[in-house]
PDB file of C-alpha atoms in Angstrom:
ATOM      1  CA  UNK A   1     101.873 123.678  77.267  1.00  0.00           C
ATOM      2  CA  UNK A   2     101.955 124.094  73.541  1.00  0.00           C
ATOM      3  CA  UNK A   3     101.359 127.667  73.901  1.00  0.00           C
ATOM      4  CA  UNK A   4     103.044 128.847  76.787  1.00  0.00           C
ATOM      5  CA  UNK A   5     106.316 127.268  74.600  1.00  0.00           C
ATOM      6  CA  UNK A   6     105.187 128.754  71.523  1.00  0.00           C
ATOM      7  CA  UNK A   7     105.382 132.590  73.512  1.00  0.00           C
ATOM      8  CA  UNK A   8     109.031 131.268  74.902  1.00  0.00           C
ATOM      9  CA  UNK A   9     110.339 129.994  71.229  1.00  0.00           C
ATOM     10  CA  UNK A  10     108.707 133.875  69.888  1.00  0.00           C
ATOM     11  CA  UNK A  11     110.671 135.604  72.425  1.00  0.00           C
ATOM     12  CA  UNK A  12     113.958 133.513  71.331  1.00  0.00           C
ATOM     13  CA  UNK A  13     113.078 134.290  67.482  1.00  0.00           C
ATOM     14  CA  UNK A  14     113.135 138.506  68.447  1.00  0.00           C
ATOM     15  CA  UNK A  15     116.170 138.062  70.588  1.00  0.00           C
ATOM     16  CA  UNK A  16     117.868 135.862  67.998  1.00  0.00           C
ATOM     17  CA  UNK A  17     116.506 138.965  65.397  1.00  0.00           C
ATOM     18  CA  UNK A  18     118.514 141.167  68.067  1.00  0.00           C
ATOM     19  CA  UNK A  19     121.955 139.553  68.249  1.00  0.00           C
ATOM     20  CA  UNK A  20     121.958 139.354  64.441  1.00  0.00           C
ATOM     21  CA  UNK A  21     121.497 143.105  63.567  1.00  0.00           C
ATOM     22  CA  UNK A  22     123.993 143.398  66.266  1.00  0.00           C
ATOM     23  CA  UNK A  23     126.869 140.823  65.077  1.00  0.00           C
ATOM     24  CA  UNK A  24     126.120 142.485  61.474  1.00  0.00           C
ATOM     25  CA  UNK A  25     126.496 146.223  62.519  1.00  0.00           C
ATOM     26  CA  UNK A  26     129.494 146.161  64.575  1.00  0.00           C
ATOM     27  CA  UNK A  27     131.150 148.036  62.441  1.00  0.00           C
ATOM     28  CA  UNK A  28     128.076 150.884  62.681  1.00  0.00           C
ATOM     29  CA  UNK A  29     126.644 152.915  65.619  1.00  0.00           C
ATOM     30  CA  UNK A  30     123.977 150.572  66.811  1.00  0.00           C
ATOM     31  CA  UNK A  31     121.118 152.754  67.716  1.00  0.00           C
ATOM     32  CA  UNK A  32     118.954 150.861  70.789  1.00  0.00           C
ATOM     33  CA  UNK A  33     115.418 152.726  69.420  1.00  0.00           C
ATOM     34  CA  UNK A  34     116.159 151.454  66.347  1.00  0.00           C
ATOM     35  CA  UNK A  35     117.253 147.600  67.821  1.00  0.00           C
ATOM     36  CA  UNK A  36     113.686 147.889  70.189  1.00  0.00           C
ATOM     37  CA  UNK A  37     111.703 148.134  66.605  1.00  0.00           C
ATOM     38  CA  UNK A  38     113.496 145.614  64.862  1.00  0.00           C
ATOM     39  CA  UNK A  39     112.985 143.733  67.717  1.00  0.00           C
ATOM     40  CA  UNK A  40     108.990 144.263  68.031  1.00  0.00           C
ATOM     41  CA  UNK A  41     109.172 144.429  71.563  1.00  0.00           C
ATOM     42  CA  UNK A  42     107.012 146.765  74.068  1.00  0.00           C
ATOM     43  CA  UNK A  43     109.539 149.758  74.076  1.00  0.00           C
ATOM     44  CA  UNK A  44     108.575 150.144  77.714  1.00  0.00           C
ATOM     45  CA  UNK A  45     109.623 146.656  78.018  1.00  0.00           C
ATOM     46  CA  UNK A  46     112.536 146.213  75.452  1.00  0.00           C
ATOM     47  CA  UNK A  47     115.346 146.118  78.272  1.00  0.00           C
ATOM     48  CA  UNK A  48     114.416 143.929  80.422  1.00  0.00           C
ATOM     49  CA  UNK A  49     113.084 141.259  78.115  1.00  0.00           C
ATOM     50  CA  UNK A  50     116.284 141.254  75.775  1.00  0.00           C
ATOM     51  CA  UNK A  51     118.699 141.649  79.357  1.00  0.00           C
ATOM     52  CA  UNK A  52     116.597 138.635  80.978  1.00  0.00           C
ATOM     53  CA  UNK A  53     117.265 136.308  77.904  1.00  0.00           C
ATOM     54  CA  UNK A  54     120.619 137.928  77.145  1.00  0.00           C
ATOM     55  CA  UNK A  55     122.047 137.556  80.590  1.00  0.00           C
ATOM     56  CA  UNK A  56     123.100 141.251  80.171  1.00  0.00           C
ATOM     57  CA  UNK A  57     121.647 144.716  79.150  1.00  0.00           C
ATOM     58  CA  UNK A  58     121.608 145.205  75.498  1.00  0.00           C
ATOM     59  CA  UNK A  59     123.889 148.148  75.339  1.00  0.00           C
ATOM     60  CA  UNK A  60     126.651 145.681  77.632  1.00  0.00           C
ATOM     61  CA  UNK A  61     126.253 143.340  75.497  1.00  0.00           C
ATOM     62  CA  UNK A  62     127.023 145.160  72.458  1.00  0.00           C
ATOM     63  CA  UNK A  63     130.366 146.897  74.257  1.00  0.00           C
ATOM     64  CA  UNK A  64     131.322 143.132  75.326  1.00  0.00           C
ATOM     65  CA  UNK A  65     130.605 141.728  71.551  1.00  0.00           C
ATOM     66  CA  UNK A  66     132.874 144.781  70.229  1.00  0.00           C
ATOM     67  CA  UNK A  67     135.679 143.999  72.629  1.00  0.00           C
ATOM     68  CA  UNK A  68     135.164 140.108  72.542  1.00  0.00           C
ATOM     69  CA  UNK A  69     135.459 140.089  68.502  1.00  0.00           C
ATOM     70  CA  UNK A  70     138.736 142.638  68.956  1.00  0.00           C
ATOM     71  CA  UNK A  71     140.138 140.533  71.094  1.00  0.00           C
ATOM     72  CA  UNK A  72     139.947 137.491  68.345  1.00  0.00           C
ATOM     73  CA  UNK A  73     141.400 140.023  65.407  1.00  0.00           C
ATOM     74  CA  UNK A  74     144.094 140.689  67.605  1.00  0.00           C
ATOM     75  CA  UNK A  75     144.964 137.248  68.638  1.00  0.00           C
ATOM     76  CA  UNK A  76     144.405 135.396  65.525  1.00  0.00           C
ATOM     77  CA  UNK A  77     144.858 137.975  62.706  1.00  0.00           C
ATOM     78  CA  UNK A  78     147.816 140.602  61.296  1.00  0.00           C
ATOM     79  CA  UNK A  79     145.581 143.521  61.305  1.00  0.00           C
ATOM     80  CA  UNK A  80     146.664 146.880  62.860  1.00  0.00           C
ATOM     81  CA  UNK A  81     145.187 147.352  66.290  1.00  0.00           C
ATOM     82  CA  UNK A  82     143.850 150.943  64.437  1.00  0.00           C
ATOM     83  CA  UNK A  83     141.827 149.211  61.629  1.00  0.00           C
ATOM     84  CA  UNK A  84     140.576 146.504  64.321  1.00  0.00           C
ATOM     85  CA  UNK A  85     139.128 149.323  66.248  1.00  0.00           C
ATOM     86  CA  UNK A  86     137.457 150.480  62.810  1.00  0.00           C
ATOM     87  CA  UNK A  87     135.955 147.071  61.703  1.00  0.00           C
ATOM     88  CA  UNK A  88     133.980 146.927  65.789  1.00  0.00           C
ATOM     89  CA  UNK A  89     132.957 150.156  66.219  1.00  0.00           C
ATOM     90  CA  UNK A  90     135.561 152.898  67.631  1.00  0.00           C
ATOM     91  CA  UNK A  91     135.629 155.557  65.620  1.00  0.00           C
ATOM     92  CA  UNK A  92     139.038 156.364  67.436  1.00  0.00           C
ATOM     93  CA  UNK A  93     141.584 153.564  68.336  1.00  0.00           C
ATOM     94  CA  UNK A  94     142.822 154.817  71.501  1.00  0.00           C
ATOM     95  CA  UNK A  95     139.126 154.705  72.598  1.00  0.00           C
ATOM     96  CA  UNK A  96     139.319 150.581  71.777  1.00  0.00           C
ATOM     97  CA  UNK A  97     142.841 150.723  73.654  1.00  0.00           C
ATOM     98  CA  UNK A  98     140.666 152.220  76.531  1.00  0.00           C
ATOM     99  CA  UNK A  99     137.920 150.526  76.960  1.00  0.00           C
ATOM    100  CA  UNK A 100     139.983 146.899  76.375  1.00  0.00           C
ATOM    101  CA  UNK A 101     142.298 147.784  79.101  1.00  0.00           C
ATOM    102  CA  UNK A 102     139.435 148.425  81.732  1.00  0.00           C
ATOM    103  CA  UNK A 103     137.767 145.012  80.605  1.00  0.00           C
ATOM    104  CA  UNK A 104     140.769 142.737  80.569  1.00  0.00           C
ATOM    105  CA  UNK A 105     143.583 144.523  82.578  1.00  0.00           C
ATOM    106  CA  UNK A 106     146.093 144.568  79.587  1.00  0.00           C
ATOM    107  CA  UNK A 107     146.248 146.933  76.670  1.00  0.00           C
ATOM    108  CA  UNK A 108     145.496 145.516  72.936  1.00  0.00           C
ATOM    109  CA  UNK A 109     149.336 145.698  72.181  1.00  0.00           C
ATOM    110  CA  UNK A 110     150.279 143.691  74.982  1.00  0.00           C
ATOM    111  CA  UNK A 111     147.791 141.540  74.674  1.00  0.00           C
ATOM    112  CA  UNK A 112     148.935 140.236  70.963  1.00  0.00           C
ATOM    113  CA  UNK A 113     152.200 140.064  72.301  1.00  0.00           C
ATOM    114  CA  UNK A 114     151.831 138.256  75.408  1.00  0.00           C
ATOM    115  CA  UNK A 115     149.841 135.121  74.053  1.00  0.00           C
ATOM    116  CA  UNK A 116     149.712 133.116  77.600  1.00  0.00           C
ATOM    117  CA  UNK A 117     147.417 135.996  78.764  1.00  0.00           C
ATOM    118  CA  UNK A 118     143.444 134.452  79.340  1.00  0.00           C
ATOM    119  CA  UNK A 119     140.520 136.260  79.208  1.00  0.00           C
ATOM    120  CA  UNK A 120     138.354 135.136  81.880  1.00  0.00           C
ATOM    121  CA  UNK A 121     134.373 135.146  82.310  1.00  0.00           C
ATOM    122  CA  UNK A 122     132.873 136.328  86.097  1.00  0.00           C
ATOM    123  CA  UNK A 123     130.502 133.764  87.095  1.00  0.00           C
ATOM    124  CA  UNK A 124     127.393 135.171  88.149  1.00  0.00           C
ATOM    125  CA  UNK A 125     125.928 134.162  91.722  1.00  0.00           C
ATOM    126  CA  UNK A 126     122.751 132.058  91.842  1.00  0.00           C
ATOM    127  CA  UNK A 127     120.437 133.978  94.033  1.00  0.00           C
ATOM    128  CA  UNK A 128     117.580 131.860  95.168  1.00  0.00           C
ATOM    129  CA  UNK A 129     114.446 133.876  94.788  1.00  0.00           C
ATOM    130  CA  UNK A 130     110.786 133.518  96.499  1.00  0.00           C
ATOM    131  CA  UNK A 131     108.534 134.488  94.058  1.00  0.00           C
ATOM    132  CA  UNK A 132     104.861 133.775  93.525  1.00  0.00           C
ATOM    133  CA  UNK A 133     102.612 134.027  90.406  1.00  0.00           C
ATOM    134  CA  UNK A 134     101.735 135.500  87.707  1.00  0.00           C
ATOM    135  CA  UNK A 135      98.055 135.884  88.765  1.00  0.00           C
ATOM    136  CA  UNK A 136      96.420 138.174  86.101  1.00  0.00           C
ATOM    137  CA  UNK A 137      93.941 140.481  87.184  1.00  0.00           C
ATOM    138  CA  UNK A 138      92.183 143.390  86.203  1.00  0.00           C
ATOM    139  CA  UNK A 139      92.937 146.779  88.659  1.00  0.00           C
ATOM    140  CA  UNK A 140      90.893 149.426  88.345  1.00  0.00           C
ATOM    141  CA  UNK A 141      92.645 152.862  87.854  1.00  0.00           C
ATOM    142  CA  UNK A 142      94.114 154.456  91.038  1.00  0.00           C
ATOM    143  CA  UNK A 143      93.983 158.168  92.132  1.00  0.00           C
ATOM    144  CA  UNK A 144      97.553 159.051  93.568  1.00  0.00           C
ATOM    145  CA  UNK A 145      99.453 162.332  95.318  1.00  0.00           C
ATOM    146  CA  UNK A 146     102.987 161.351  94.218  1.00  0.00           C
ATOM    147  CA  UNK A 147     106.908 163.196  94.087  1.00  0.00           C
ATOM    148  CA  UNK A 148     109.231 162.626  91.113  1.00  0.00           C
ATOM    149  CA  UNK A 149     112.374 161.330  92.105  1.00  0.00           C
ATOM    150  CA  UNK A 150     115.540 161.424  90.112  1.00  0.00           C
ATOM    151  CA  UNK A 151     118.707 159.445  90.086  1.00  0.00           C
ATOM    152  CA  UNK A 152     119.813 156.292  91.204  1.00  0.00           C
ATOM    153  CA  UNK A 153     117.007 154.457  93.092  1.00  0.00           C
ATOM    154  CA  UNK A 154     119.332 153.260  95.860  1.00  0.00           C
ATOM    155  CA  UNK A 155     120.338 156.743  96.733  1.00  0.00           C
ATOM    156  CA  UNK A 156     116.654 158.010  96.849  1.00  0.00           C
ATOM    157  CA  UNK A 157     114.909 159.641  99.666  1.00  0.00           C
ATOM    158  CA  UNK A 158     112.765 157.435  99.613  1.00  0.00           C
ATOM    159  CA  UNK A 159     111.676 157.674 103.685  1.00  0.00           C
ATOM    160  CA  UNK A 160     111.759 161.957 103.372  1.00  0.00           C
ATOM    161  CA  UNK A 161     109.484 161.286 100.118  1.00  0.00           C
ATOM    162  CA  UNK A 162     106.924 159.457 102.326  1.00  0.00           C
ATOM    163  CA  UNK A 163     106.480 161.558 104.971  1.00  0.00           C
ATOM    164  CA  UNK A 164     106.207 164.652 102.745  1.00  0.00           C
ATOM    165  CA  UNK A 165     103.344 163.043 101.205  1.00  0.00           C
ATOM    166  CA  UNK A 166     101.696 161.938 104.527  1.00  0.00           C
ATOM    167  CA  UNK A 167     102.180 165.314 105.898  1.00  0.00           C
ATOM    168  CA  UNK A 168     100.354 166.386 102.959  1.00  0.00           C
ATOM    169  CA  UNK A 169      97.527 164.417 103.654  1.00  0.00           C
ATOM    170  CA  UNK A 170      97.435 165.039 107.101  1.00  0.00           C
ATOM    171  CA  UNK A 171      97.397 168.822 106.185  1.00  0.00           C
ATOM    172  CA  UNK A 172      94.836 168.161 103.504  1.00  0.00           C
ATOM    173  CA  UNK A 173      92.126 165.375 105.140  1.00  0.00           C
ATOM    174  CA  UNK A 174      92.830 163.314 102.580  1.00  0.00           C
ATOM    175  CA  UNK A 175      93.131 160.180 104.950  1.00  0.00           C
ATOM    176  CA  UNK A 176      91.121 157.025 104.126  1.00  0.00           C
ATOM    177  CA  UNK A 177      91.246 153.286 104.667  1.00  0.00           C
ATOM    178  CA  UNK A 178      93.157 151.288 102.167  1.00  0.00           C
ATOM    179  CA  UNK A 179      95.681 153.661 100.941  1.00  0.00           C
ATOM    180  CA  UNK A 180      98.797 152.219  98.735  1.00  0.00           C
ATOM    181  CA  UNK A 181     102.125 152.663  99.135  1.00  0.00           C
ATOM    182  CA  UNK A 182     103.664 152.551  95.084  1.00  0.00           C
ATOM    183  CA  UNK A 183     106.486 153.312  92.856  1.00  0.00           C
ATOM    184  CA  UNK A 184     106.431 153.514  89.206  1.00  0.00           C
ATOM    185  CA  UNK A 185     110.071 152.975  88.192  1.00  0.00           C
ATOM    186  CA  UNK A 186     110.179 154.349  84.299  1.00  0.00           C
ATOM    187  CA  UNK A 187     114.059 153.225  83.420  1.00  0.00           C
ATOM    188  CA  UNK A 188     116.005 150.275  83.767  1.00  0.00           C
ATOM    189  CA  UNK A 189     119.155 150.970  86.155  1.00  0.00           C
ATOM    190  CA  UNK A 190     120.999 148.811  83.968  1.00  0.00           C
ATOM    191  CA  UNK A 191     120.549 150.508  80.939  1.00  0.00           C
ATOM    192  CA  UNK A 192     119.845 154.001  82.190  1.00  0.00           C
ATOM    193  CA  UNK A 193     122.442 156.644  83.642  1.00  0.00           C
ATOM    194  CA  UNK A 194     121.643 156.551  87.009  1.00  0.00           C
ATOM    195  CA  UNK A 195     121.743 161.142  87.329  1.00  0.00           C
ATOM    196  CA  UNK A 196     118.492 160.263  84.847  1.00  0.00           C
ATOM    197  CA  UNK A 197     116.362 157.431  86.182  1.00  0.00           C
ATOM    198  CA  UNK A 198     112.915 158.719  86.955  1.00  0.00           C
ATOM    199  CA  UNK A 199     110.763 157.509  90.030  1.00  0.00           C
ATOM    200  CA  UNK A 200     107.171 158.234  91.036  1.00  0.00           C
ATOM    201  CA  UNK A 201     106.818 157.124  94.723  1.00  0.00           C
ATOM    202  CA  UNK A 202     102.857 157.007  94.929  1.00  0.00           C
ATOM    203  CA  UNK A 203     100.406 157.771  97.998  1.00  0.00           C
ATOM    204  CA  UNK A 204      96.986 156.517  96.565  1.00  0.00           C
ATOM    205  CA  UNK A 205      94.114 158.286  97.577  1.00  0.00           C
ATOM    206  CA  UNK A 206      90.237 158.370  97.618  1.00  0.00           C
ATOM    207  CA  UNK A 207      89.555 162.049  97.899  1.00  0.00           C
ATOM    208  CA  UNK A 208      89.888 164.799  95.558  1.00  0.00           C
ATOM    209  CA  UNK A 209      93.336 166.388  95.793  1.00  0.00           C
ATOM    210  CA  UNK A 210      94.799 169.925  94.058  1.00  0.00           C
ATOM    211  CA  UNK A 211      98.402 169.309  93.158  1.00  0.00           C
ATOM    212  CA  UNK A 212     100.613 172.117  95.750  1.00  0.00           C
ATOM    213  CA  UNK A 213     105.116 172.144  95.044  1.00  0.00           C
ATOM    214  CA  UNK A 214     106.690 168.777  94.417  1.00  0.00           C
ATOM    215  CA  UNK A 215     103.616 167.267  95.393  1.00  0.00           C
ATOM    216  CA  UNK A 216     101.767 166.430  92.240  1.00  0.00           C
ATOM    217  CA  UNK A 217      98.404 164.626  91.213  1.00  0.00           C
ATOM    218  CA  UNK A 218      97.767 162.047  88.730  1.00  0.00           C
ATOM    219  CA  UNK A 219      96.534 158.598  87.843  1.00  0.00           C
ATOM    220  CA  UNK A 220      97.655 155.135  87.544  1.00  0.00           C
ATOM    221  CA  UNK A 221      95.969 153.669  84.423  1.00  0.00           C
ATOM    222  CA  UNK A 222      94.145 150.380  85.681  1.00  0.00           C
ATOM    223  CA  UNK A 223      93.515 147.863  83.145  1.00  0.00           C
ATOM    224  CA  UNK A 224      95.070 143.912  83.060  1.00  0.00           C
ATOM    225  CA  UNK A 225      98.209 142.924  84.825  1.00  0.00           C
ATOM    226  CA  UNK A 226     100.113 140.478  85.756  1.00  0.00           C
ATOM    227  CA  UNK A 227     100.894 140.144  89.655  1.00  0.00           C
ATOM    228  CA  UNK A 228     104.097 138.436  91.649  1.00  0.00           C
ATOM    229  CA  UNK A 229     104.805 138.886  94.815  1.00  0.00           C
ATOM    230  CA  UNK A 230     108.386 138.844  96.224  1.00  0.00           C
ATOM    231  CA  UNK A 231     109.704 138.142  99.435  1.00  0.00           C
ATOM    232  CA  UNK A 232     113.097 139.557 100.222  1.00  0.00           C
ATOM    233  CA  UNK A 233     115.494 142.425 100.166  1.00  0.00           C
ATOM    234  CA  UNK A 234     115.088 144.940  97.659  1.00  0.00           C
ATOM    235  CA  UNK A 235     118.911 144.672  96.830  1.00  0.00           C
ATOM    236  CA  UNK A 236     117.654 141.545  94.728  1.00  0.00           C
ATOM    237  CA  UNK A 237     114.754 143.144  93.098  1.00  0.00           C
ATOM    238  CA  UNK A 238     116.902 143.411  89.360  1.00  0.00           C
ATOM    239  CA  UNK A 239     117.064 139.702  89.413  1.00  0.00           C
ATOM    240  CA  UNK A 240     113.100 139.416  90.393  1.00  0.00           C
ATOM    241  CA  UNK A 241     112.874 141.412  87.111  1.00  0.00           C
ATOM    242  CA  UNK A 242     114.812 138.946  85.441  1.00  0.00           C
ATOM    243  CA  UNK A 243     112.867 135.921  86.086  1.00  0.00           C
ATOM    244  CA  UNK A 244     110.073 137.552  85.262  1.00  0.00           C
ATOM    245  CA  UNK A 245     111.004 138.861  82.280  1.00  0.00           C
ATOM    246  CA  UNK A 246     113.185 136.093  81.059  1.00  0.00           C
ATOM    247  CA  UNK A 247     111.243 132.649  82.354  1.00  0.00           C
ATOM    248  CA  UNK A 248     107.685 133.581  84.553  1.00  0.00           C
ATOM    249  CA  UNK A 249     105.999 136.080  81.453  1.00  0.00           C
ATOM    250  CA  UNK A 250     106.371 133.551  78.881  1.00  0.00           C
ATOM    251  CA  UNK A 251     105.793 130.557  80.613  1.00  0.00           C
ATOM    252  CA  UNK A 252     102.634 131.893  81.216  1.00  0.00           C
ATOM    253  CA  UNK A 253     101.884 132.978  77.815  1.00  0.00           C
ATOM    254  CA  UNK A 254     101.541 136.823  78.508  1.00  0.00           C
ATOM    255  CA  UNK A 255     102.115 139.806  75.908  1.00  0.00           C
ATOM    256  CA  UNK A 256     102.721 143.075  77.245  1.00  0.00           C
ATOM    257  CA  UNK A 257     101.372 145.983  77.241  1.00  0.00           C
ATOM    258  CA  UNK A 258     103.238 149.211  76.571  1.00  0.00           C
ATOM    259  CA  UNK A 259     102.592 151.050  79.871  1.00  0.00           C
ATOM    260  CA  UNK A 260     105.222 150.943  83.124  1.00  0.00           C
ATOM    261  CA  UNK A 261     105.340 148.542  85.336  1.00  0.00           C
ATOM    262  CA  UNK A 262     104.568 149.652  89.213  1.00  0.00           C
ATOM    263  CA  UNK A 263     105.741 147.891  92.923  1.00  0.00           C
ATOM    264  CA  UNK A 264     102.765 147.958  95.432  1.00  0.00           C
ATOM    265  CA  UNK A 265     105.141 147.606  99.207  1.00  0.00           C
ATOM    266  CA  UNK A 266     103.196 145.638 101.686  1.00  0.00           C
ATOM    267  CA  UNK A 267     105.768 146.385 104.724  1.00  0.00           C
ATOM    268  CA  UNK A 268     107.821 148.803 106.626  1.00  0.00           C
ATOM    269  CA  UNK A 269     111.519 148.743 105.553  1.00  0.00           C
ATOM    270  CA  UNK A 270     112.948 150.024 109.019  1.00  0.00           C
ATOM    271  CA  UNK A 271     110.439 147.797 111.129  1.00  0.00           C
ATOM    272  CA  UNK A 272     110.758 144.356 108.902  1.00  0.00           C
ATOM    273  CA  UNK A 273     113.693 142.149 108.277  1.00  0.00           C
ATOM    274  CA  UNK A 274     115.023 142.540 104.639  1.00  0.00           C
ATOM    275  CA  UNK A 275     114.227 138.624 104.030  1.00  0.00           C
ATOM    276  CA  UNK A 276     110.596 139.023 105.377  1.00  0.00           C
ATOM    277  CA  UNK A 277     109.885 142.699 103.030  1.00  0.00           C
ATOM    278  CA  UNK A 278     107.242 141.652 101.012  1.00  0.00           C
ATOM    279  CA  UNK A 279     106.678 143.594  97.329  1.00  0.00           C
ATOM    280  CA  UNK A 280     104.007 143.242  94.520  1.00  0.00           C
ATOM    281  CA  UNK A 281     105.051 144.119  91.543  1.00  0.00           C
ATOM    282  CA  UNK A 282     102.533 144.478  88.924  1.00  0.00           C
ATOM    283  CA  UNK A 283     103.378 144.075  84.778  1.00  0.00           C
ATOM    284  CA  UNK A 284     100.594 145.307  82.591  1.00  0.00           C
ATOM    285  CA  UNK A 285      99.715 142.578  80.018  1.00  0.00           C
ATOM    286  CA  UNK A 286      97.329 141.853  77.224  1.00  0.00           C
ATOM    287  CA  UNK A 287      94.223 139.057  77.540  1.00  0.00           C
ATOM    288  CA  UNK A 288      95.635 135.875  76.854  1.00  0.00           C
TER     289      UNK A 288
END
């Protein structure tokens, strides 16, 4: 117990690291490569461990700190909306006068003057999720036919994508027993324009395969990783991140290991109930 809270108190420390160099740069573009190596954080897993404990992604949080502390200077304070816009960040005011009015509904100007106006916080929903593990295990590395997908991973062909890659193994002989259906999602949706999020969907295979079009060869580096399986629909797969990320990881006393994570799908999607769609997901890790 002592270590699994030690790993949970290490991953406050960074975060607490994080929200520091933040509060004290406001006033400075705040570069995320440069806030992942402060933080010492995985870079392939910088996002989603800082949005897991921060309740947000980092680069929201940093817009909603800017806007949050210009709010107070114009409330409480005679500065000029223009040099408030300086001292968090905006290199132009009317970009602050922007970017306030779409968060609170009321322009900076109004808002000093009209002092009855509240800014209120959305509650989040509690979404009860069924989740099992960690149970670490070494994989061995998997040969894979595979398409690269881009842009936001609910819009993605994902059903075309499959049968493009089954109709190449048809074509090909390339059928075996125990073949895999994965994904190896690089970006964070959160974090990442969605035009630029980058997918692998994943056919594994046993036989040898020459890569032909869209249809490309490669493999999955096997090594030690940490496995959960989820139950549900995939529309609550960001907060399955989260809870693993932010509560199961360090619980468990698990460092990471800077290689992508990868979802292993167990079901059909059009033949199962979205409550009953069953997904491994798979985090690489170091030995404890």
């Amino acid at each position: 117990m002592q270590q699994r809270a030690s790993t949970i108190e290490e991953y406050k420390k960074q975060i607490n690291i994080i929200i520091e160099y933040i509060n004290n740069h406001l006033d400075k573009p705040i570069d995320l490569a440069e806030l992942a190596e402060v933080s010492h954080f995985s870079p392939f897993h910088f996002h989603r461990i800082t949005r897991a404990f921060m309740g947000e992604p980092v680069g929201s949080y940093i817009v909603r700190v800017r806007l949050e502390t210009a709010a107070r200077l114009i409330r409480y304070t005679e500065l000029s909306v223009s040099e408030i816009a300086y001292r968090v960040g905006y290199d132009v005011p009317t970009s602050l006068s922007k970017a306030f009015k779409q968060q609170y509904g009321i322009s900076p100007t109004e808002y000093r003057i009209n002092k009855d106006y509240m800014i209120m916080k959305k509650e989040k929903k509690n979404i009860q999720l069924n989740i099992k593990g960690p149970k670490v295990m070494d994989i061995p590395s998997k040969n894979a036919i595979y398409i690269n997908l881009s842009g936001q991973y609910g819009n993605l062909d994902f059903g075309g994508s499959w049968q493009r890659l089954w109709q190449f193994v048809k074509e090909h002989k390339l059928f075996t027993a125990g073949m895999e259906h994965l994904a190896i999602y690089y970006d964070d949706p959160k974090v990442t324009e969605g035009d630029k999020l980058k997918t692998d969907l994943c056919l594994t295979i046993k036989k040898e395969a020459t890569p032909q079009g869209e249809i490309g060869v490669k493999e999955i580096k096997g090594g030690k990783y940490a496995l959960f399986l989820y139950c549900g629909p995939y529309d609550h797969l960001d907060a399955v991140y989260d809870a693993i990320y932010g509560r199961l990881l360090p619980e468990s006393n698990l460092q990471l290991r800077d290689c992508p994570c990868f979802e292993k799908y167990l079901n059909h999607p059009d033949r199962t109930e979205p409550e009953k769609l069953k997904t491994e997901i798979y985090v690489p890790v170091i030995s404890s």
